[in-house]
Amino acid sequence: MEFIAFQVTNYRNVLDSGRMEVNRITAFVGQNEAGKSNLFDALYRVNPFDQQAVYNLDEDWPVDRWGEKDPGAHITVCRAEFQLTPEEVAALYAAAAKPVGGAATAAPADSPAAGEAAPAAPTAPQLPGKLMLIGIGAYGTPSRFVVEECAANIALDEAKVDMWAKENAPKFVYIHDVELSGHQMELDQLKNRRAQVKWDQLTNDEQTVSVILDLAKIDLNDWLAKGGSAQGRTTRAFDKKQASAFLSKQFQDLWLQKDVSFDIEVDATTLNIFAQDRNVGMPVRLSRRSTGFRWHVSFAWKFTHASRGQYKNCTLLLEEPGIHLHYSAQRDLLRVFERLKDSNTILYTTHLASMVDLGFPERVRIVETMGTHAVVKQGVVSSQKAPMAVIEMSSV
C-alpha cells in the first residue's frame, strides 16, 4: 500500500493546501511560520501510531475564520490517499465484503427434478485491479477510512473497511521535537502523567522513555512493583539488559556516524540512559551528548516502536531532521532515507540546502505564504525569496 497524496483544509493557517502528491521521499521547503508544521500535524492525525491523537476545534480552527466555526459539524481537516495493490484489494474484499443475498449460500431444499438443469453456479465477482483507500480526519469525530470505488456487484461493510485499513495502512510517525534532553526520569511520575494526558501531550522525553519500556515489553506498573523485592529487582536487571541490547542494535541500523551502544539503568524509580562509543569504552549520560545525536536517538527509537522493529509500512513525518547534524551526518541521513524508502514514505521539512537533493527535483514541495495562509507548490521554483535561497544554495 502506497501513500500517494494528501490535502489539508481548515487547519490553523492552512485554508486549503490543494491536493499534494508525494514521493517515497519528499522535502517541504519554506520560511518559518509558512505552515510546514501545520501540514504535518494535520496529516499525522489521520492514522497516528497513537490512536488517541485527535483535532482540537478550539485550538486548530483558522483564527481568521473564527466566526464560521461550528462545534457540531464534522468538517474535514485532512484527506490522505493510499493506492492498494491487487493483492491488497483482494484482502480488503475478503475482510469487508457484505454477504451476497443473505442466505444465498444455503443448500437448496430439493434437488432439481429429472430433466431439469441444475441452477448455474454464481460467477466469481470481478474485483477492481486498483483501488484507492482514503483516510479522512475531521473535527469532532475519529479518523476513518473509506474506499473511493467498489466492484459493481460487491457491497463493502464500511465499519469493516475502516477496521481493515487501520490494521494495514502505513502508520504515521511524527518526529517534531528538535531535542530529546536525555535527563533522568522518575518512573512513578511518568506513570501518573500517562494516566492523566494523551500521548501527544507527553513531552518528548516522556514519549521516548515510554517507547523504550514498550520495546522491551515492560509494563510500567509491573516494573515499579518489581523494585519492591530482591527477586523483582533481579528480574528487572535482566529486563534492562534486554532493552539496552535491543535498542543499541536498532539504533545502529539508522546511525552511520559512530558505533554506539546504550545502557538503560534504573535505581529505585529513577531511570537514566547512558550512551557509549565503543572505541572509547566509557559511558556518559545521554543528556551530555550533542543535540543532533539526541534527535537521532528519538527518531530511531520512535520509528523502531511504530514499525515494531521492522522499519517498514510507516510514513515518517520529520521536522528539520538535519538541523543539528554536521554536513557529513546530514548526507548520511539522506542515505538512510534512500534505504528506508523501499518500504516506507519519508516526508520532511528543511531550511538546509544540504538536505535538498536537486538530482530529484520531483521530491521538492515549496510552502509559500500568501497573505496569512499557506500555499504548496510542486517543484523547485518559488516566487518568494526565502525558499528560493535554499534551492539556489542546493545547486552550488
Tab-separated table of N, CA, C and O in Angstrom, residues 125-172:
chain	number	residue	atom	x	y	z
A	125	PRO	N	-17.066	-12.748	-8.428
A	125	PRO	CA	-17.111	-11.301	-8.647
A	125	PRO	C	-15.798	-10.797	-9.235
A	125	PRO	O	-14.722	-11.323	-8.942
A	126	GLN	N	-15.908	-9.801	-10.064
A	126	GLN	CA	-14.730	-9.205	-10.677
A	126	GLN	C	-14.243	-8.061	-9.795
A	126	GLN	O	-14.910	-7.043	-9.651
A	127	LEU	N	-13.086	-8.249	-9.185
A	127	LEU	CA	-12.535	-7.210	-8.310
A	127	LEU	C	-11.814	-6.161	-9.147
A	127	LEU	O	-11.235	-6.473	-10.190
A	128	PRO	N	-11.811	-4.935	-8.686
A	128	PRO	CA	-11.064	-3.902	-9.411
A	128	PRO	C	-9.569	-4.168	-9.341
A	128	PRO	O	-9.059	-4.662	-8.332
A	129	GLY	N	-8.859	-3.847	-10.407
A	129	GLY	CA	-7.414	-4.050	-10.411
A	129	GLY	C	-6.703	-3.079	-9.495
A	129	GLY	O	-5.662	-3.388	-8.932
A	130	LYS	N	-7.284	-1.890	-9.341
A	130	LYS	CA	-6.729	-0.886	-8.447
A	130	LYS	C	-7.842	-0.347	-7.576
A	130	LYS	O	-9.010	-0.366	-7.947
A	131	LEU	N	-7.460	0.136	-6.418
A	131	LEU	CA	-8.437	0.715	-5.513
A	131	LEU	C	-7.752	1.794	-4.691
A	131	LEU	O	-6.612	1.617	-4.241
A	132	MET	N	-8.449	2.901	-4.497
A	132	MET	CA	-7.907	3.989	-3.695
A	132	MET	C	-8.575	3.968	-2.321
A	132	MET	O	-9.798	4.009	-2.207
A	133	LEU	N	-7.749	3.860	-1.298
A	133	LEU	CA	-8.218	3.933	0.076
A	133	LEU	C	-8.022	5.366	0.556
A	133	LEU	O	-6.941	5.935	0.387
A	134	ILE	N	-9.040	5.957	1.141
A	134	ILE	CA	-8.992	7.350	1.561
A	134	ILE	C	-9.078	7.424	3.084
A	134	ILE	O	-10.041	6.942	3.684
A	135	GLY	N	-8.070	8.025	3.705
A	135	GLY	CA	-8.108	8.308	5.133
A	135	GLY	C	-8.629	9.715	5.344
A	135	GLY	O	-8.144	10.659	4.721
A	136	ILE	N	-9.606	9.871	6.208
A	136	ILE	CA	-10.244	11.171	6.430
A	136	ILE	C	-10.149	11.544	7.901
A	136	ILE	O	-10.613	10.793	8.776
A	137	GLY	N	-9.554	12.702	8.168
A	137	GLY	CA	-9.514	13.252	9.516
A	137	GLY	C	-10.412	14.470	9.577
A	137	GLY	O	-10.383	15.316	8.683
A	138	ALA	N	-11.231	14.570	10.621
A	138	ALA	CA	-12.193	15.667	10.712
A	138	ALA	C	-12.347	16.102	12.163
A	138	ALA	O	-12.056	15.341	13.097
A	139	TYR	N	-12.821	17.318	12.336
A	139	TYR	CA	-13.126	17.809	13.676
A	139	TYR	C	-14.308	17.041	14.261
A	139	TYR	O	-15.286	16.745	13.573
A	140	GLY	N	-14.206	16.713	15.535
A	140	GLY	CA	-15.343	16.174	16.271
A	140	GLY	C	-15.671	14.729	16.032
A	140	GLY	O	-16.699	14.237	16.507
A	141	THR	N	-14.834	14.002	15.317
A	141	THR	CA	-15.103	12.590	15.051
A	141	THR	C	-13.789	11.859	14.832
A	141	THR	O	-12.815	12.458	14.353
A	142	PRO	N	-13.698	10.583	15.182
A	142	PRO	CA	-12.446	9.854	14.960
A	142	PRO	C	-12.117	9.766	13.474
A	142	PRO	O	-13.005	9.803	12.622
A	143	SER	N	-10.836	9.659	13.172
A	143	SER	CA	-10.433	9.467	11.771
A	143	SER	C	-11.018	8.153	11.252
A	143	SER	O	-11.269	7.218	12.011
A	144	ARG	N	-11.253	8.092	9.938
A	144	ARG	CA	-11.850	6.899	9.360
A	144	ARG	C	-11.303	6.683	7.953
A	144	ARG	O	-10.742	7.595	7.346
A	145	PHE	N	-11.491	5.480	7.455
A	145	PHE	CA	-11.066	5.135	6.099
A	145	PHE	C	-12.272	4.714	5.283
A	145	PHE	O	-13.168	4.009	5.772
A	146	VAL	N	-12.284	5.128	4.024
A	146	VAL	CA	-13.325	4.724	3.082
A	146	VAL	C	-12.630	4.336	1.783
A	146	VAL	O	-11.445	4.615	1.586
A	147	VAL	N	-13.369	3.688	0.888
A	147	VAL	CA	-12.824	3.371	-0.425
A	147	VAL	C	-13.466	4.285	-1.452
A	147	VAL	O	-14.634	4.665	-1.335
A	148	GLU	N	-12.690	4.634	-2.456
A	148	GLU	CA	-13.154	5.578	-3.466
A	148	GLU	C	-14.156	4.934	-4.408
A	148	GLU	O	-15.057	5.576	-4.924
A	149	GLU	N	-13.978	3.648	-4.666
A	149	GLU	CA	-14.882	2.950	-5.576
A	149	GLU	C	-14.925	1.481	-5.178
A	149	GLU	O	-14.049	0.977	-4.481
A	150	CYS	N	-15.970	0.810	-5.594
A	150	CYS	CA	-16.117	-0.601	-5.260
A	150	CYS	C	-16.381	-1.403	-6.525
A	150	CYS	O	-16.760	-0.848	-7.554
A	151	ALA	N	-16.194	-2.688	-6.430
A	151	ALA	CA	-16.628	-3.551	-7.519
A	151	ALA	C	-18.141	-3.421	-7.652
A	151	ALA	O	-18.860	-3.341	-6.660
A	152	ALA	N	-18.623	-3.390	-8.874
A	152	ALA	CA	-20.029	-3.075	-9.126
A	152	ALA	C	-20.980	-4.035	-8.431
A	152	ALA	O	-22.069	-3.651	-8.014
A	153	ASN	N	-20.579	-5.283	-8.303
A	153	ASN	CA	-21.510	-6.289	-7.766
A	153	ASN	C	-21.169	-6.719	-6.339
A	153	ASN	O	-21.615	-7.748	-5.877
A	154	ILE	N	-20.337	-5.950	-5.641
A	154	ILE	CA	-19.998	-6.304	-4.263
A	154	ILE	C	-20.152	-5.066	-3.383
A	154	ILE	O	-19.593	-4.003	-3.682
A	155	ALA	N	-20.897	-5.217	-2.317
A	155	ALA	CA	-21.024	-4.129	-1.347
A	155	ALA	C	-20.030	-4.367	-0.213
A	155	ALA	O	-19.784	-5.506	0.193
A	156	LEU	N	-19.455	-3.278	0.289
A	156	LEU	CA	-18.491	-3.379	1.378
A	156	LEU	C	-19.096	-2.838	2.663
A	156	LEU	O	-19.831	-1.851	2.664
A	157	ASP	N	-18.766	-3.493	3.752
A	157	ASP	CA	-19.178	-3.047	5.076
A	157	ASP	C	-18.247	-1.911	5.504
A	157	ASP	O	-17.036	-2.120	5.662
A	158	GLU	N	-18.781	-0.723	5.686
A	158	GLU	CA	-17.950	0.453	5.970
A	158	GLU	C	-17.144	0.287	7.247
A	158	GLU	O	-15.971	0.678	7.306
A	159	ALA	N	-17.757	-0.279	8.283
A	159	ALA	CA	-17.035	-0.465	9.545
A	159	ALA	C	-15.869	-1.432	9.379
A	159	ALA	O	-14.785	-1.235	9.938
A	160	LYS	N	-16.082	-2.499	8.567
A	160	LYS	CA	-15.015	-3.480	8.349
A	160	LYS	C	-13.908	-2.901	7.467
A	160	LYS	O	-12.734	-3.234	7.637
A	161	VAL	N	-14.275	-2.034	6.510
A	161	VAL	CA	-13.259	-1.345	5.706
A	161	VAL	C	-12.368	-0.515	6.618
A	161	VAL	O	-11.132	-0.545	6.523
A	162	ASP	N	-12.981	0.230	7.512
A	162	ASP	CA	-12.234	1.088	8.431
A	162	ASP	C	-11.322	0.252	9.334
A	162	ASP	O	-10.154	0.581	9.547
A	163	MET	N	-11.852	-0.848	9.830
A	163	MET	CA	-11.062	-1.718	10.712
A	163	MET	C	-9.872	-2.313	9.959
A	163	MET	O	-8.741	-2.320	10.467
A	164	TRP	N	-10.111	-2.812	8.750
A	164	TRP	CA	-9.030	-3.411	7.964
A	164	TRP	C	-7.972	-2.367	7.652
A	164	TRP	O	-6.763	-2.645	7.749
A	165	ALA	N	-8.409	-1.163	7.278
A	165	ALA	CA	-7.458	-0.116	6.906
A	165	ALA	C	-6.593	0.295	8.083
A	165	ALA	O	-5.374	0.490	7.934
A	166	LYS	N	-7.170	0.417	9.251
A	166	LYS	CA	-6.391	0.851	10.410
A	166	LYS	C	-5.393	-0.204	10.846
A	166	LYS	O	-4.405	0.110	11.497
A	167	GLU	N	-5.631	-1.447	10.459
A	167	GLU	CA	-4.664	-2.505	10.752
A	167	GLU	C	-3.569	-2.589	9.696
A	167	GLU	O	-2.463	-3.041	9.985
A	168	ASN	N	-3.862	-2.155	8.469
A	168	ASN	CA	-2.941	-2.389	7.364
A	168	ASN	C	-2.333	-1.134	6.748
A	168	ASN	O	-1.291	-1.224	6.086
A	169	ALA	N	-2.964	0.009	6.904
A	169	ALA	CA	-2.421	1.239	6.316
A	169	ALA	C	-1.149	1.652	7.038
A	169	ALA	O	-0.986	1.379	8.234
A	170	PRO	N	-0.217	2.297	6.337
A	170	PRO	CA	1.020	2.744	6.986
A	170	PRO	C	0.738	3.659	8.166
A	170	PRO	O	-0.082	4.578	8.077
A	171	LYS	N	1.388	3.402	9.276
A	171	LYS	CA	1.254	4.259	10.444
A	171	LYS	C	2.083	5.531	10.255
A	171	LYS	O	3.196	5.489	9.725
A	172	PHE	N	1.550	6.648	10.708
A	172	PHE	CA	2.267	7.916	10.638
A	172	PHE	C	3.080	8.104	11.910
A	172	PHE	O	2.558	7.991	13.025
